[in-house]
Amino acid sequence: MKSNSRNLVMAAMFGGRRGGRPAVGNPTSIACHGLMERAKVSFPEAHLNARAMAELALAGHEEVGFDTVMPEYSVVQEAAALGAQVDWGDRDKMPDVKEFPNADFSDIVVPPDFLEKPSCRVVLDALSILRRHVGGRVAIIGKVMGPWTMSYHMAGTQNFLLAVGMGESDKVTKMLRQLMPVTVAFINAQFAAGADIVVLADHATRNLVGPYHYQEYLLPIHQEITAQVGGPLILHVCGNCSDRLELFAESGVDAYHFEWQVDAREAVRRIGDRVSLAGNINNPQVLLQGRPEDVHHQARYAIAAGVHLIGPECAIPLSTPIENLKAIVAAAREGW
Amino acid sequence: MSDHLDRIKAAVIGGRHGEIKALVQQALEAGADPSTLINDALIAAMDVVGTDFGAGRIFVPEMLVSAVTMKAGLDVVKPRLAAGESRSRGTVVMATVKGDLHDIGKNLVSMMLEGAGFKVMDLGVDLSVEKLVDQVRTIQPDILGLSALLTTTMPEMQKVIGELQRQGLRDRVKVLVGGAPVDPGFAEKIGADGYGANAAEAVALARRIVDAKG
Ligand code: B12
């Protein structure tokens, strides 16, 4: 916890009391076809229109019972504002970057009106709408990509990772440093717009890079980011990151959102005294293909392990059944 | 001679892309047999790299650099292969299926197959069933390699196999599948001819298929 005025006062208000039951939250998207039908909005509209974006987020609280609302479903809002060509997809397909503007590692030029570009403005406006509707009652979560993920989008993932492998640390660091102010500015703007918490998503996952890459390139940058922003931050890095939990705990974030592949008990044991843990119900086997009983089982395991905020491990597949999301809420309502 | 081969192997494993061309050149000048050099140094090195990656000792950046290093070495050896030896071992068409943009794994498989002497036509990502079947008809490859990283795009693989069947092309091409969510059970269920968990397995499979053909 960063000792700024707001955090100190909030901590003083609750004095470490944990309430009557565990909280259910979604640091990443729980948009799915069932929720789209109930909110009467669809993709790509919900990426591009603030009202649609907010409606879909609200459905997560009103229709499913989550304690959070999180209105950003894609991972490319920043990249689009920085000039990457984005295909916004459709009801069945998440947006993707089509062309990488800085594949040659040329300088990234951050437009001075970056926060006013439509793909950023829409998120800020959606957060403000949510604030007006549920402020003070439901936790409002914003989401911002970190410099590592943005580099995948600006340079192309393979291209970026090749530069890392080649040891071209000047090139890599320059790109990360040029993107860092984007992350900081967008996080601060999301707090100002009404977010209670912001997720910092930065995919330095074990499926791609080693803990030593995180430590060398990204940890110092995460430490600078967390020093420069205000409120509570949740770090999201998916994949099996058991080999770098302690490094994440050093980044200065308040919580880590993690996958089922990392055992909840182990995560709590290793870093639970320094950061809160959010997650970690399995998406592909359990939320997508499992039965509500399976979801219930994993949710109770996570609660018993001491995970602080129960929810899916990552952005859920679009065809996830709503019943399975509701099973998380039901498990949490059984209390501690 | 094995000294030269060891040094080349170590350079590929270590991703020392700046040194590889000179090392290969030296080995050739010292009289190394080009195809031994390819099999026992360049490809053997990538087998080690693939194993290290599978075991979590190295990660994608290192694997990409090793692959680039292997290719640079290969470029030096290739012109030295005798006419018979330079004949390709077979043709492979590689692609990521419709709706899927993940291509790092597929690219690694393509590079390794190329290293192993296959002629590889990499069609890229987001390939529709129609396009893939058309390409199989035109290129007439020995092997079609399909990659999918999303549970939502895995069914595309089955559609491709179904369409090959419908168009009477299924007997002419072996279909290999791969990608993180794919497993041997799924491969069998959809009627694929093989599944590879990593690039090294992909090469072994492709070799087996081509050798069986004679
Ligand atoms: C890198 C990555 C991306 C990059 C892709 C960049 C690129 N150019 O490829 C970006 C950021 C663009 C991306 C986007 C998305 N991604 Co992604 N991504 C990954 C990640 C982290 C790593 C994949 C990778 O490259 N691995 C390294 C390579 C070397 O391994 P590999 O691909 O498995 O390949 C090896 C073997 O499988 C095999 N192989 C591969 N192909 C073939 C083919 C044959 C024939 C054979 C024999 C063998 C073989 O050999 C390879 C070498 O050893 C995975 C996490 C994971 N667990 O895999 C998620 C992951 C695959 N992504 C996921 C998701 C959900 C997405 C998005 C929908 C995110 C979003 N919300 O927008 C989009 C979808 C975009 C699209 N339409 O495809 C999910 C998929 C969940 C699921 N099971 O369906 C994963 C699993 C992450 C997660 N835990 O949720 N992603």
XYZ file of C-alpha atoms and ligand atoms in Angstrom:
641
model
C 0.000 0.000 0.000
C 1.328 3.377 -0.961
C 0.995 5.793 1.932
C -0.850 8.546 0.107
C -3.662 10.427 1.826
C -6.493 8.514 0.229
C -5.093 5.063 0.897
C -4.234 5.918 4.493
C -7.746 7.169 5.133
C -9.395 4.161 3.483
C -7.212 1.807 5.496
C -8.107 3.739 8.640
C -11.805 3.509 7.803
C -11.789 -0.284 7.563
C -9.092 -0.936 10.112
C -8.243 -4.324 8.608
C -11.797 -5.703 9.030
C -12.698 -8.097 6.241
C -16.506 -7.992 6.110
C -19.082 -10.760 6.096
C -17.971 -12.725 3.036
C -15.197 -12.842 0.424
C -15.480 -10.347 -2.443
C -16.008 -11.468 -6.040
C -14.221 -9.414 -8.645
C -13.046 -9.318 -12.213
C -9.754 -7.525 -12.816
C -10.083 -8.689 -16.441
C -13.107 -8.971 -18.733
C -16.123 -11.126 -17.915
C -17.880 -10.053 -21.109
C -19.554 -13.080 -22.679
C -22.460 -13.732 -25.011
C -24.908 -14.227 -22.146
C -24.039 -10.867 -20.621
C -24.216 -9.155 -24.002
C -27.752 -10.462 -24.446
C -28.840 -9.300 -21.019
C -27.237 -5.872 -21.389
C -28.547 -5.636 -24.977
C -25.161 -4.528 -26.262
C -22.590 -6.385 -28.290
C -19.016 -6.211 -29.588
C -17.573 -4.181 -31.218
C -19.959 -1.491 -29.921
C -18.951 -2.161 -26.307
C -15.327 -1.323 -27.149
C -16.161 1.934 -28.865
C -19.190 3.519 -27.232
C -18.997 4.633 -23.595
C -22.630 3.968 -22.773
C -22.550 0.457 -24.263
C -19.262 -0.191 -22.507
C -20.716 0.863 -19.148
C -23.972 -1.098 -19.689
C -22.063 -4.300 -20.314
C -19.882 -3.728 -17.242
C -22.944 -3.047 -15.097
C -24.514 -6.332 -16.184
C -21.639 -8.105 -14.445
C -22.872 -6.681 -11.158
C -26.614 -6.574 -11.757
C -27.108 -9.872 -13.602
C -24.340 -11.981 -12.123
C -23.676 -10.393 -8.756
C -19.985 -9.522 -9.018
C -18.817 -6.906 -6.517
C -16.839 -5.082 -9.210
C -17.558 -3.471 -12.563
C -14.709 -3.335 -15.121
C -15.534 -1.699 -18.462
C -12.486 -2.423 -20.618
C -12.742 -5.655 -22.610
C -9.933 -5.370 -25.141
C -6.176 -5.096 -24.664
C -5.642 -2.638 -27.501
C -7.278 0.645 -26.441
C -3.876 2.318 -25.879
C -2.270 0.839 -28.994
C -5.141 2.181 -31.109
C -4.625 5.652 -29.605
C -0.914 5.392 -30.438
C -1.630 4.725 -34.095
C -1.650 0.922 -34.341
C -4.175 -0.330 -36.849
C -6.843 -2.231 -34.948
C -9.515 -4.613 -36.153
C -12.277 -4.158 -33.561
C -13.664 -7.627 -34.194
C -17.275 -8.620 -33.682
C -19.565 -10.454 -31.261
C -17.415 -13.581 -31.468
C -13.982 -12.084 -31.817
C -11.902 -9.844 -29.562
C -10.059 -6.924 -31.220
C -6.553 -7.405 -32.605
C -3.745 -5.204 -33.846
C -3.385 -5.586 -37.621
C -0.261 -3.588 -38.331
C 2.536 -2.739 -35.955
C 3.576 0.898 -36.393
C 6.977 0.530 -34.711
C 8.151 -2.843 -36.020
C 11.441 -1.107 -36.862
C 11.793 0.103 -33.251
C 11.466 3.667 -34.468
C 10.634 6.280 -31.834
C 7.150 6.042 -30.441
C 5.504 9.406 -30.640
C 2.872 9.826 -27.968
C 0.295 12.317 -29.224
C -0.169 15.185 -26.754
C -3.914 14.568 -26.820
C -3.442 10.826 -26.249
C -6.088 10.638 -23.505
C -8.599 12.324 -25.809
C -8.189 9.772 -28.618
C -11.511 7.929 -29.007
C -10.245 4.546 -27.796
C -8.979 6.077 -24.510
C -11.728 8.648 -24.065
C -14.346 5.926 -24.272
C -12.879 4.091 -21.267
C -12.663 7.271 -19.193
C -16.243 8.181 -20.037
C -17.477 4.673 -19.224
C -15.752 4.852 -15.816
C -17.479 8.177 -15.102
C -20.854 6.742 -16.095
C -20.269 3.811 -13.755
C -19.288 6.220 -10.985
C -22.600 8.014 -11.345
C -24.570 4.742 -11.292
C -22.871 2.624 -8.673
C -20.206 4.824 -7.070
C -19.752 4.013 -3.390
C -21.742 0.747 -3.752
C -19.762 -1.336 -6.224
C -15.992 -1.272 -6.730
C -15.132 0.297 -10.094
C -12.048 -1.165 -11.755
C -10.121 0.422 -14.598
C -7.486 -1.311 -16.736
C -4.311 -0.100 -18.422
C -1.690 -1.962 -20.446
C 1.866 -1.763 -19.216
C 4.825 -0.943 -21.498
C 5.686 -4.611 -22.121
C 2.265 -5.490 -23.524
C 2.118 -2.255 -25.482
C 5.482 -3.155 -27.032
C 3.936 -6.414 -28.330
C 1.327 -4.289 -30.052
C 3.608 -1.537 -31.318
C 6.524 -3.707 -32.524
C 4.849 -7.122 -32.922
C 5.267 -9.777 -30.232
C 7.785 -11.966 -32.033
C 9.792 -9.007 -33.224
C 9.952 -7.556 -29.740
C 10.926 -10.868 -28.162
C 13.608 -11.418 -30.793
C 15.170 -8.081 -29.843
C 15.075 -9.199 -26.211
C 16.756 -12.482 -27.149
C 19.402 -10.724 -29.247
C 20.314 -8.759 -26.156
C 19.483 -5.479 -27.852
C 18.768 -3.941 -24.514
C 19.096 -0.357 -25.713
C 16.347 -0.832 -28.275
C 14.129 -2.714 -25.863
C 14.599 -0.311 -22.984
C 14.054 2.702 -25.207
C 10.699 1.357 -26.337
C 9.639 0.494 -22.794
C 10.687 3.917 -21.532
C 8.849 5.701 -24.322
C 5.685 3.787 -23.456
C 5.889 4.118 -19.690
C 4.426 7.662 -19.577
C 1.386 6.355 -21.500
C 0.720 3.801 -18.769
C 1.188 6.348 -15.980
C -1.013 8.985 -17.616
C -3.812 6.537 -18.406
C -3.799 5.070 -14.890
C -4.005 8.504 -13.297
C -6.742 9.567 -15.729
C -8.761 6.439 -14.886
C -8.565 7.214 -11.175
C -9.626 10.798 -11.894
C -12.514 9.549 -14.036
C -13.894 7.395 -11.239
C -11.968 4.145 -10.905
C -11.497 2.841 -7.358
C -8.786 0.424 -8.485
C -6.777 0.104 -11.704
C -5.412 -3.111 -13.211
C -1.924 -2.914 -14.676
C -1.814 -5.669 -17.307
C 1.685 -6.463 -18.547
C 2.163 -9.878 -20.096
C 5.681 -10.846 -19.135
C 4.418 -14.411 -18.768
C 6.388 -17.603 -18.386
C 4.933 -18.858 -21.655
C 7.090 -16.228 -23.332
C 9.862 -14.864 -21.132
C 11.929 -15.809 -18.122
C 11.876 -14.325 -14.640
C 15.304 -12.866 -15.400
C 13.832 -10.943 -18.338
C 11.166 -9.518 -16.026
C 13.762 -8.626 -13.459
C 16.142 -6.995 -15.893
C 13.767 -5.062 -18.104
C 10.402 -4.638 -16.486
C 10.658 -4.698 -12.706
C 12.475 -1.327 -12.533
C 9.824 0.161 -14.809
C 6.972 -1.276 -12.762
C 8.562 0.205 -9.671
C 8.662 3.624 -11.323
C 5.079 3.331 -12.483
C 3.785 2.365 -9.055
C 5.753 5.247 -7.523
C 4.090 7.703 -9.881
C 0.429 6.780 -9.515
C -2.104 7.163 -6.770
C -4.627 4.516 -5.835
C -4.670 0.747 -5.519
C -3.182 -1.252 -8.394
C -3.672 -4.889 -9.364
C -0.926 -6.434 -11.493
C -2.206 -8.890 -14.108
C 0.227 -11.307 -15.726
C -1.391 -14.512 -16.963
C 0.183 -17.922 -17.472
C 2.027 -19.997 -14.918
C 4.166 -17.409 -13.139
C 5.147 -19.490 -10.089
C 8.767 -18.763 -10.927
C 8.448 -14.996 -10.418
C 5.861 -14.327 -7.717
C 8.362 -12.655 -5.396
C 9.489 -10.343 -8.185
C 5.884 -9.248 -8.736
C 5.562 -8.574 -5.014
C 8.522 -6.201 -5.292
C 6.900 -4.120 -8.031
C 4.956 -1.893 -5.667
C 1.470 -3.041 -6.711
C -1.174 -3.794 -4.087
C -2.480 -7.031 -5.564
C -1.582 -9.720 -8.100
C -4.216 -11.294 -10.376
C -3.137 -14.841 -11.136
C -4.054 -18.051 -12.939
C -5.147 -21.455 -11.677
C -1.824 -22.854 -12.872
C -0.298 -21.143 -9.845
C -1.531 -22.944 -6.750
C -3.532 -20.554 -4.562
C -2.081 -21.861 -1.306
C 1.414 -21.501 -2.567
C 0.798 -17.969 -3.853
C -0.711 -16.896 -0.531
C 2.104 -18.521 1.401
C 4.845 -16.938 -0.670
C 3.603 -13.375 -1.224
C 0.243 -13.038 0.552
C 1.755 -10.996 3.357
C 2.963 -8.315 0.934
C 0.290 -8.156 -1.772
C -3.346 -9.231 -1.982
C -4.191 -12.045 -4.378
C -6.971 -11.999 -6.941
C -8.225 -14.859 -9.094
C -7.785 -17.679 -9.846
C -10.578 -19.852 -11.241
C -9.532 -21.736 -14.354
C -11.016 -20.411 -17.607
C -10.669 -23.057 -20.341
C -11.484 -26.233 -18.393
C -13.682 -24.973 -15.594
C -15.490 -21.728 -16.427
C -15.868 -22.544 -20.112
C -16.286 -26.311 -20.165
C -16.979 -27.226 -16.556
C -20.193 -27.438 -14.547
C -21.234 -24.975 -11.835
C -20.164 -27.600 -9.245
C -16.639 -27.541 -10.646
C -16.553 -23.751 -10.426
C -17.902 -23.848 -6.895
C -15.212 -26.321 -5.926
C -12.379 -24.146 -7.239
C -13.853 -20.979 -5.733
C -14.075 -22.600 -2.298
C -10.508 -23.859 -2.672
C -9.301 -20.327 -3.439
C -11.295 -18.879 -0.521
C -9.920 -21.473 1.874
C -6.414 -20.797 0.586
C -6.809 -17.132 1.479
C -7.168 -15.571 -1.972
C -8.562 -12.111 -1.266
C -10.639 -11.362 -4.354
C -12.285 -14.369 -6.016
C -12.859 -14.379 -9.763
C -11.803 -15.779 -13.149
C -8.062 -16.108 -13.780
C -8.039 -14.002 -16.948
C -10.426 -12.519 -19.547
C -13.033 -15.232 -19.980
C -13.815 -16.914 -23.315
C -16.830 -15.233 -24.946
C -18.925 -18.394 -24.892
C -18.548 -18.935 -21.129
C -21.974 -19.818 -19.640
C -23.387 -17.259 -17.204
C -24.343 -20.062 -14.788
C -20.667 -20.718 -14.241
C -20.010 -17.059 -13.398
C -22.929 -17.135 -10.980
C -21.424 -20.179 -9.304
C -18.449 -18.043 -8.225
C -20.789 -15.561 -6.589
C -22.769 -18.341 -4.902
C -19.586 -19.849 -3.495
C -18.517 -16.481 -2.048
C -21.952 -15.867 -0.518
C -21.481 -18.951 1.607
C -19.043 -16.763 3.536
C -15.598 -17.495 4.786
C 36.227 -32.472 -37.166
C 33.904 -33.133 -34.282
C 35.574 -30.096 -32.758
C 34.128 -27.900 -35.477
C 30.726 -29.481 -35.128
C 30.756 -29.001 -31.368
C 31.582 -25.350 -31.744
C 28.789 -24.828 -34.247
C 26.378 -26.668 -32.038
C 27.349 -24.553 -29.041
C 26.955 -21.351 -31.053
C 23.411 -22.282 -32.078
C 22.467 -23.304 -28.546
C 23.957 -20.110 -27.176
C 22.321 -18.005 -29.884
C 25.654 -16.511 -30.978
C 24.276 -15.319 -34.279
C 27.241 -13.072 -35.022
C 29.729 -15.950 -35.050
C 27.837 -18.676 -36.806
C 28.645 -17.874 -40.427
C 32.393 -17.816 -39.816
C 32.247 -21.040 -37.802
C 30.349 -22.860 -40.525
C 32.701 -21.497 -43.158
C 35.717 -22.750 -41.205
C 34.163 -26.173 -40.773
C 33.485 -26.440 -44.494
C 37.010 -25.342 -45.347
C 38.349 -27.964 -42.980
C 36.460 -30.503 -45.041
C 33.274 -31.075 -43.051
C 30.577 -32.925 -44.919
C 27.701 -30.462 -45.498
C 24.891 -32.816 -44.636
C 26.663 -34.058 -41.495
C 27.101 -30.449 -40.530
C 23.400 -29.816 -40.924
C 22.220 -32.915 -39.115
C 24.834 -33.359 -36.410
C 25.468 -29.710 -35.605
C 22.719 -27.325 -36.690
C 19.678 -29.534 -36.195
C 21.149 -31.415 -33.274
C 21.592 -28.046 -31.587
C 17.956 -27.133 -32.134
C 16.920 -30.439 -30.579
C 18.763 -29.367 -27.435
C 17.181 -25.912 -27.611
C 13.715 -27.453 -27.982
C 14.298 -29.674 -24.953
C 15.546 -26.749 -22.863
C 12.490 -24.731 -23.863
C 10.145 -27.571 -23.006
C 11.788 -27.879 -19.592
C 11.475 -24.149 -18.895
C 15.230 -23.571 -18.812
C 15.059 -21.055 -21.651
C 12.221 -18.935 -23.045
C 10.916 -17.669 -26.378
C 13.553 -14.910 -26.837
C 16.421 -17.411 -26.581
C 14.627 -19.929 -28.776
C 13.997 -17.316 -31.476
C 17.647 -16.270 -31.490
C 18.818 -19.890 -31.709
C 16.465 -20.434 -34.640
C 17.786 -17.333 -36.380
C 21.347 -18.525 -35.729
C 20.577 -21.956 -37.138
C 19.104 -20.386 -40.265
C 22.159 -18.184 -40.778
C 24.355 -21.275 -40.570
C 22.104 -23.138 -42.927
C 22.381 -20.379 -45.512
C 26.134 -20.929 -45.627
C 25.917 -24.723 -45.966
C 23.069 -25.031 -48.427
C 24.944 -23.988 -51.583
C 27.576 -26.637 -50.745
C 25.214 -29.550 -50.688
C 25.633 -31.968 -53.583
C 22.763 -31.883 -56.067
C 21.162 -35.004 -54.641
C 21.477 -33.889 -51.064
C 20.008 -30.465 -51.627
C 16.795 -32.009 -52.853
C 14.160 -31.192 -50.304
C 12.991 -33.924 -47.977
C 9.424 -32.987 -48.735
C 7.086 -30.050 -48.872
C 5.231 -28.736 -45.849
C 2.495 -26.117 -45.865
C 2.214 -24.404 -42.464
C -0.557 -22.108 -41.249
C -2.417 -20.798 -38.234
C -6.149 -21.399 -38.597
C -8.967 -18.918 -39.116
C -9.628 -16.452 -36.294
C -6.247 -17.087 -34.713
C -3.311 -14.698 -34.901
C -0.829 -16.564 -32.713
C 2.159 -17.396 -34.858
C 5.285 -17.554 -32.719
C 5.019 -21.312 -32.205
C 4.138 -21.957 -35.824
C 7.063 -19.827 -37.009
C 9.439 -21.820 -34.845
C 8.075 -25.059 -36.268
C 8.522 -23.671 -39.792
C 12.112 -22.657 -39.122
C 12.996 -26.028 -37.634
C 11.426 -27.926 -40.509
C 13.354 -25.786 -42.931
C 16.503 -26.515 -40.982
C 15.728 -30.208 -41.239
C 15.653 -29.939 -45.008
C 11.979 -29.576 -45.743
C 10.664 -27.057 -48.205
C 8.291 -24.999 -46.099
C 5.557 -22.742 -47.432
C 4.343 -20.685 -44.501
C 0.952 -19.215 -45.337
C 0.748 -17.043 -42.223
C -2.163 -16.602 -39.817
C -5.968 -16.435 -39.891
C -6.311 -18.847 -42.828
C -9.858 -19.823 -43.789
C -10.780 -23.433 -44.512
C -11.385 -22.600 -48.188
C -8.047 -20.878 -48.608
C -6.189 -23.745 -46.949
C -7.857 -26.407 -49.032
C -7.188 -24.374 -52.185
C -3.541 -24.105 -51.291
C -3.273 -27.835 -50.632
C -4.743 -28.449 -54.079
C -2.304 -26.041 -55.749
C 0.887 -26.725 -53.820
C 0.310 -30.470 -53.308
C 2.436 -30.651 -50.158
C 3.367 -33.879 -48.427
C 2.329 -32.393 -45.117
C -0.095 -29.750 -43.933
C 0.791 -28.339 -40.497
C -1.955 -26.506 -38.645
C -1.490 -24.400 -35.534
C -4.168 -23.108 -33.125
C -3.671 -21.416 -29.755
C -7.265 -20.654 -28.863
C -9.843 -23.153 -27.685
C -12.279 -21.256 -29.902
C -10.217 -21.829 -33.046
C -9.327 -25.484 -32.502
C -12.539 -26.636 -34.246
C -11.225 -24.990 -37.441
C -8.714 -27.831 -37.696
C -11.494 -30.364 -37.836
C -13.246 -28.310 -40.503
C -10.104 -28.265 -42.638
C -9.788 -32.049 -42.410
C -13.482 -32.451 -43.232
C -13.209 -30.221 -46.271
C -10.074 -32.010 -47.521
C -12.069 -35.206 -47.305
C -15.059 -33.746 -49.118
C -12.870 -32.508 -51.924
C -11.077 -35.838 -52.264
C -7.724 -34.453 -51.166
C -7.405 -36.134 -47.794
C -5.403 -39.138 -49.044
C -2.828 -36.930 -50.699
C -1.647 -35.009 -47.660
C -0.762 -35.816 -44.063
C -2.192 -33.371 -41.558
C -0.199 -32.482 -38.435
C -1.690 -30.342 -35.695
C -0.222 -28.417 -32.791
C -0.483 -25.401 -30.497
C -0.773 -25.102 -26.724
C -4.419 -26.214 -26.241
C -4.189 -29.107 -28.715
C -3.430 -32.576 -27.367
C -3.008 -36.072 -28.804
C -6.584 -36.979 -27.887
C -7.985 -34.046 -29.818
C -5.721 -34.803 -32.777
C -6.986 -38.345 -32.896
C -10.601 -37.327 -32.487
C -10.520 -34.997 -35.478
C -8.670 -37.528 -37.610
C -5.314 -35.769 -37.875
C -2.252 -37.839 -38.775
C -0.148 -36.544 -35.944
C 0.322 -34.161 -33.068
C 3.528 -32.447 -32.004
C 3.992 -30.809 -28.607
C 6.922 -28.729 -29.785
C 9.055 -27.915 -32.806
C 11.425 -30.833 -32.268
C 8.510 -33.266 -32.194
C 7.129 -31.623 -35.319
C 10.386 -32.346 -37.148
C 10.507 -35.943 -35.927
C 6.937 -36.492 -37.076
C 7.537 -34.948 -40.465
C 10.619 -37.109 -40.971
C 8.712 -40.226 -40.047
C 5.924 -39.401 -42.466
C 8.230 -38.722 -45.371
C 10.394 -41.780 -44.639
C 7.316 -43.991 -44.534
C 6.373 -42.716 -47.968
C 9.831 -43.795 -49.177
C 1.926 -14.422 -27.205
C 0.444 -14.561 -26.968
C -0.384 -13.668 -27.633
C 0.127 -12.648 -28.641
C 0.325 -13.373 -29.982
C 1.508 -12.843 -30.752
C 1.853 -13.712 -31.919
N 2.266 -13.079 -32.977
O 1.782 -14.908 -31.902
C -1.050 -11.624 -28.675
C -0.774 -10.536 -27.648
C -1.308 -10.965 -30.010
C -2.198 -12.508 -28.197
C -3.517 -12.207 -28.449
C -4.570 -12.936 -27.927
N -4.502 -13.972 -27.079
Co -2.881 -14.839 -26.633
N -1.406 -15.620 -25.903
C -0.066 -15.550 -26.086
C 0.702 -16.476 -25.124
C 1.134 -15.628 -23.925
C 1.909 -17.201 -25.671
C 1.708 -17.994 -26.968
C 3.064 -18.329 -27.532
O 3.550 -17.708 -28.452
N 3.739 -19.293 -26.904
C 5.111 -19.676 -27.253
C 5.148 -20.683 -28.415
C 6.585 -21.043 -28.736
O 4.461 -21.834 -27.997
P 3.253 -22.487 -28.857
O 2.565 -21.447 -29.618
O 2.485 -23.367 -27.973
O 4.016 -23.378 -29.943
C 4.766 -24.541 -29.655
C 3.920 -25.822 -29.647
O 2.573 -25.633 -29.313
C 4.109 -26.427 -30.993
N 3.256 -26.034 -32.114
C 2.641 -24.875 -32.365
N 2.009 -24.908 -33.531
C 2.207 -26.116 -34.055
C 1.783 -26.686 -35.251
C 2.139 -27.998 -35.555
C 1.688 -28.591 -36.825
C 2.918 -28.756 -34.632
C 3.251 -30.149 -34.929
C 3.350 -28.170 -33.431
C 3.002 -26.863 -33.150
O 5.435 -26.072 -31.299
C 5.696 -24.730 -30.846
C 7.150 -24.549 -30.557
O 7.611 -25.403 -29.521
C -0.409 -17.518 -24.735
C -0.216 -18.205 -23.392
C -0.046 -19.709 -23.542
N -0.346 -20.398 -22.499
O 0.323 -20.237 -24.562
C -1.665 -16.644 -24.832
C -3.000 -17.323 -25.144
C -2.813 -18.381 -26.199
N -3.850 -16.176 -25.679
C -5.029 -16.225 -25.272
C -6.019 -15.262 -25.608
C -7.374 -15.411 -24.940
C -5.721 -14.224 -26.518
C -6.681 -13.114 -26.968
C -8.109 -13.528 -27.267
C -6.580 -12.027 -25.892
C -7.598 -10.907 -25.927
N -8.418 -10.893 -24.899
O -7.579 -10.099 -26.817
C -5.984 -12.586 -28.234
C -6.484 -13.339 -29.474
C -5.870 -12.881 -30.752
C -6.233 -13.839 -31.853
N -7.348 -13.635 -32.536
O -5.547 -14.795 -32.063
C -5.313 -17.415 -24.364
C -6.073 -18.527 -25.067
C -7.098 -19.171 -24.161
C -7.678 -20.324 -24.870
N -7.215 -21.517 -24.515
O -8.483 -20.193 -25.740
C -3.876 -17.799 -23.897
C -3.680 -19.296 -23.572
C -3.599 -16.942 -22.658
C -4.510 -17.273 -21.469
N -3.985 -17.932 -20.478
O -5.660 -16.927 -21.434
N -1.765 -13.544 -27.519
